[in-house]
Coordinates of C-alpha atoms in Angstrom, one line a residue:
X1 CA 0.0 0.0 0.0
X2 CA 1.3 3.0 -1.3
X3 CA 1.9 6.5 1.0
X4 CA -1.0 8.4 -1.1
X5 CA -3.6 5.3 -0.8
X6 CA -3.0 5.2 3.2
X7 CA -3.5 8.7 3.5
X8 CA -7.0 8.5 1.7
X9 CA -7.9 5.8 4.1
X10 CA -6.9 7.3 7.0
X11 CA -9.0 10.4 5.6
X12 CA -11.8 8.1 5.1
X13 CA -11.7 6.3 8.5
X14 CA -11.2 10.2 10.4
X15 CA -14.1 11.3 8.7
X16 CA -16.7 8.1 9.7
X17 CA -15.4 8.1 13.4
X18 CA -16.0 12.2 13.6
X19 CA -19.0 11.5 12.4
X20 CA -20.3 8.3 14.9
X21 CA -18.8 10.7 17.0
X22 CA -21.1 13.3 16.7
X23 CA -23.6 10.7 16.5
X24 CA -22.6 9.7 19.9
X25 CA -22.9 13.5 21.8
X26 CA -26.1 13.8 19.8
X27 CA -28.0 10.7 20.9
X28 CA -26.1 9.1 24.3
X29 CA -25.2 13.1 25.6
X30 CA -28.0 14.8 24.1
X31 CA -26.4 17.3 22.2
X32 CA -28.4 18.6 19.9
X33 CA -26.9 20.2 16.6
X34 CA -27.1 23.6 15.3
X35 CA -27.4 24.4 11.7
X36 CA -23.6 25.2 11.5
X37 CA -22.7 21.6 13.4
X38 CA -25.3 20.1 10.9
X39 CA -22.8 22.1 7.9
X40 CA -19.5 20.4 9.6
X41 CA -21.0 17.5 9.3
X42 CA -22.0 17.7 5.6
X43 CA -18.2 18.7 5.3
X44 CA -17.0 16.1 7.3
X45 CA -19.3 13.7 4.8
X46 CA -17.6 15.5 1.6
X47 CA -14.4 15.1 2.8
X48 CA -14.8 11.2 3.4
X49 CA -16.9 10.6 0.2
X50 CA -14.0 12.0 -1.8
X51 CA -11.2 10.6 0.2
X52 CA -13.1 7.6 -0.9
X53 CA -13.6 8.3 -4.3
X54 CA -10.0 9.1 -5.0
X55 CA -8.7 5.9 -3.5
X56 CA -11.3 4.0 -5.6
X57 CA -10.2 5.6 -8.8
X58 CA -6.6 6.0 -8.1
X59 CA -5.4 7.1 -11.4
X60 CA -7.7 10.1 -11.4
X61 CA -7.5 11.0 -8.0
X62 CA -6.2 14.3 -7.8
X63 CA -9.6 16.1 -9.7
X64 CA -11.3 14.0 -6.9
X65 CA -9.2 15.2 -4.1
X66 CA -9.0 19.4 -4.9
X67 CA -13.7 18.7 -4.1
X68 CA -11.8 17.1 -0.9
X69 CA -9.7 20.8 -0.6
X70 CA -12.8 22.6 -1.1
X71 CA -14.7 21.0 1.5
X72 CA -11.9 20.8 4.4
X73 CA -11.6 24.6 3.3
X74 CA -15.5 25.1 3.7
X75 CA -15.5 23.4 7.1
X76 CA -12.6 25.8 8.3
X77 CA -15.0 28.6 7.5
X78 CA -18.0 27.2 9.4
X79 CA -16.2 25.8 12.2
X80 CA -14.0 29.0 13.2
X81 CA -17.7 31.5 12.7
X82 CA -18.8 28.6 15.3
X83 CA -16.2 29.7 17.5
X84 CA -16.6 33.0 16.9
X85 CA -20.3 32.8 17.9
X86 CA -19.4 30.8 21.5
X87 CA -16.9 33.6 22.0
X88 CA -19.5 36.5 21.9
X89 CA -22.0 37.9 24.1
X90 CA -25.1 35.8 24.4
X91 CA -27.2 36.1 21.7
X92 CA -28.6 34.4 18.2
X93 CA -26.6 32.6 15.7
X94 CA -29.0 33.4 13.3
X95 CA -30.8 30.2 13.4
X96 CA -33.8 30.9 11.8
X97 CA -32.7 31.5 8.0
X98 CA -30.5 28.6 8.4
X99 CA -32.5 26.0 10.0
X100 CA -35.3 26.0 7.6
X101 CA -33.0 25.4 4.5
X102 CA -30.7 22.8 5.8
X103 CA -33.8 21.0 7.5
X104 CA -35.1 21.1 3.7
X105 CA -32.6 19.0 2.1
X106 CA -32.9 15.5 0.8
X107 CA -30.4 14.1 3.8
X108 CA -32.1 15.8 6.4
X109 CA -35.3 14.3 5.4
X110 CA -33.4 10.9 5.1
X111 CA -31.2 10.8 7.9
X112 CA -32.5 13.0 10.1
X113 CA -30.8 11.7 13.2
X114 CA -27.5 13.3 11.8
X115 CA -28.6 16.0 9.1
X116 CA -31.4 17.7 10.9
X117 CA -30.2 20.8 12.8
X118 CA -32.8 21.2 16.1
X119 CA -29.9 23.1 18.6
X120 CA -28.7 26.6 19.0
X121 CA -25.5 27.4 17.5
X122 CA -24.4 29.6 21.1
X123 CA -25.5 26.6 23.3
X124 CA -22.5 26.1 25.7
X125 CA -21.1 23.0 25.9
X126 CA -18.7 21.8 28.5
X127 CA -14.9 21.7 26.3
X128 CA -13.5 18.4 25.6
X129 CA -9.2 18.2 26.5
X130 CA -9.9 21.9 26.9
X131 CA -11.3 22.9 23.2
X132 CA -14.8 23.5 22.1
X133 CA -16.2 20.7 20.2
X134 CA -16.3 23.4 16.7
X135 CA -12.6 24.7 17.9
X136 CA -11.9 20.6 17.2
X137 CA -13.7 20.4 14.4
X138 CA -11.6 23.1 13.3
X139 CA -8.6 21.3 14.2
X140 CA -9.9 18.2 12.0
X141 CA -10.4 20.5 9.2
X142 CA -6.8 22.1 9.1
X143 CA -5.3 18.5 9.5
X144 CA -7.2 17.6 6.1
X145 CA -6.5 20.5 4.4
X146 CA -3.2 20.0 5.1
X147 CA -2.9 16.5 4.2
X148 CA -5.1 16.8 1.3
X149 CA -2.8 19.5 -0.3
X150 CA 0.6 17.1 0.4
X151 CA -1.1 14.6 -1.4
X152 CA -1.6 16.8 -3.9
X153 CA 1.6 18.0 -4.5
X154 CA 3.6 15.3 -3.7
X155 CA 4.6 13.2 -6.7
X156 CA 7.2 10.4 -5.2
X157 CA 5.3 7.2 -4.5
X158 CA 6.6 5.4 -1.7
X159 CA 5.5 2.3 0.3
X160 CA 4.2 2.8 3.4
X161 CA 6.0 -0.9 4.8
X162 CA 8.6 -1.2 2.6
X163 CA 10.2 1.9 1.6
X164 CA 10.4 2.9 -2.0
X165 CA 9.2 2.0 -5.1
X166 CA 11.9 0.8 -7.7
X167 CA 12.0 1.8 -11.5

């Protein structure tokens, strides 16, 4: 397994445990998710899906992988306005143009356990190793984008086990 095809499955196994873990705080700590947690997860989804789809179709992967950019990049965005909203007085996130829209699409209807947004986006939750849950998410993001864009670039291919390839 090369360097580049580890990477995308590391990517696409990040991405699934972020989301059962927001799964988990939503259903065992009742943590209910605000339109922007409802967005990182949709980029969280992205990220994975093309992770996924550029280790599927190896040859072509770098198209696939610059959607991958674009999402991590999104989810950056979202994530530090989240933290921007815990950081200010108390007040409204604007919840009500954003909740009616997101709660309108397809995978909201269909999975609404992890696509419906039914929280407040200034809801204070207790921080987990001393960061707010978007400040991780942010975290996450940056680590992707970062990763992604290496991948990217990078044109050696080495083994992951066994050192490099040979000519």
């Amino acid at each position: 397994m090369n360097r580049t095809k580890a990477a995308l499955f590391l990517i696409v196994i990040a991405c699934a445990g972020l989301l059962g873990f927001a799964m988990y705080l939503q259903l065992a700590l009742d943590m209910l998710p605000c339109p922007l947690c409802v967005m990182q997860r949709y980029a969280f989804l992205f990220i994975g899906l093309s992770a996924l789809f550029a280790l599927i179709f190896s040859k072509q992967h770098r198209p696939i992988m610059g959607f991958g950019i674009l999402a991590s990049l999104a989810g950056i965005g979202i994530s530090g306005y989240q933290v921007w909203v815990l950081t200010q007085p108390p007040g409204s996130c604007g919840v009500d143009p954003l909740t009616a829209p997101l709660n309108g699409i397809f995978m909201a209807q269909w999975f609404p356990s992890m696509f419906k947004a039914t929280g407040f986006c200034d809801t204070p939750y207790d921080p987990i190793l001393g960061l707010s849950i978007p400040a991780w998410a942010c975290v996450w993001f940056v680590s992707f984008t970062l990763m992604q864009i290496v991948l990217l670039v990078s044109k050696k291919k080495e083994r992951v086990f066994f050192g490099k390839i040979r000519p």
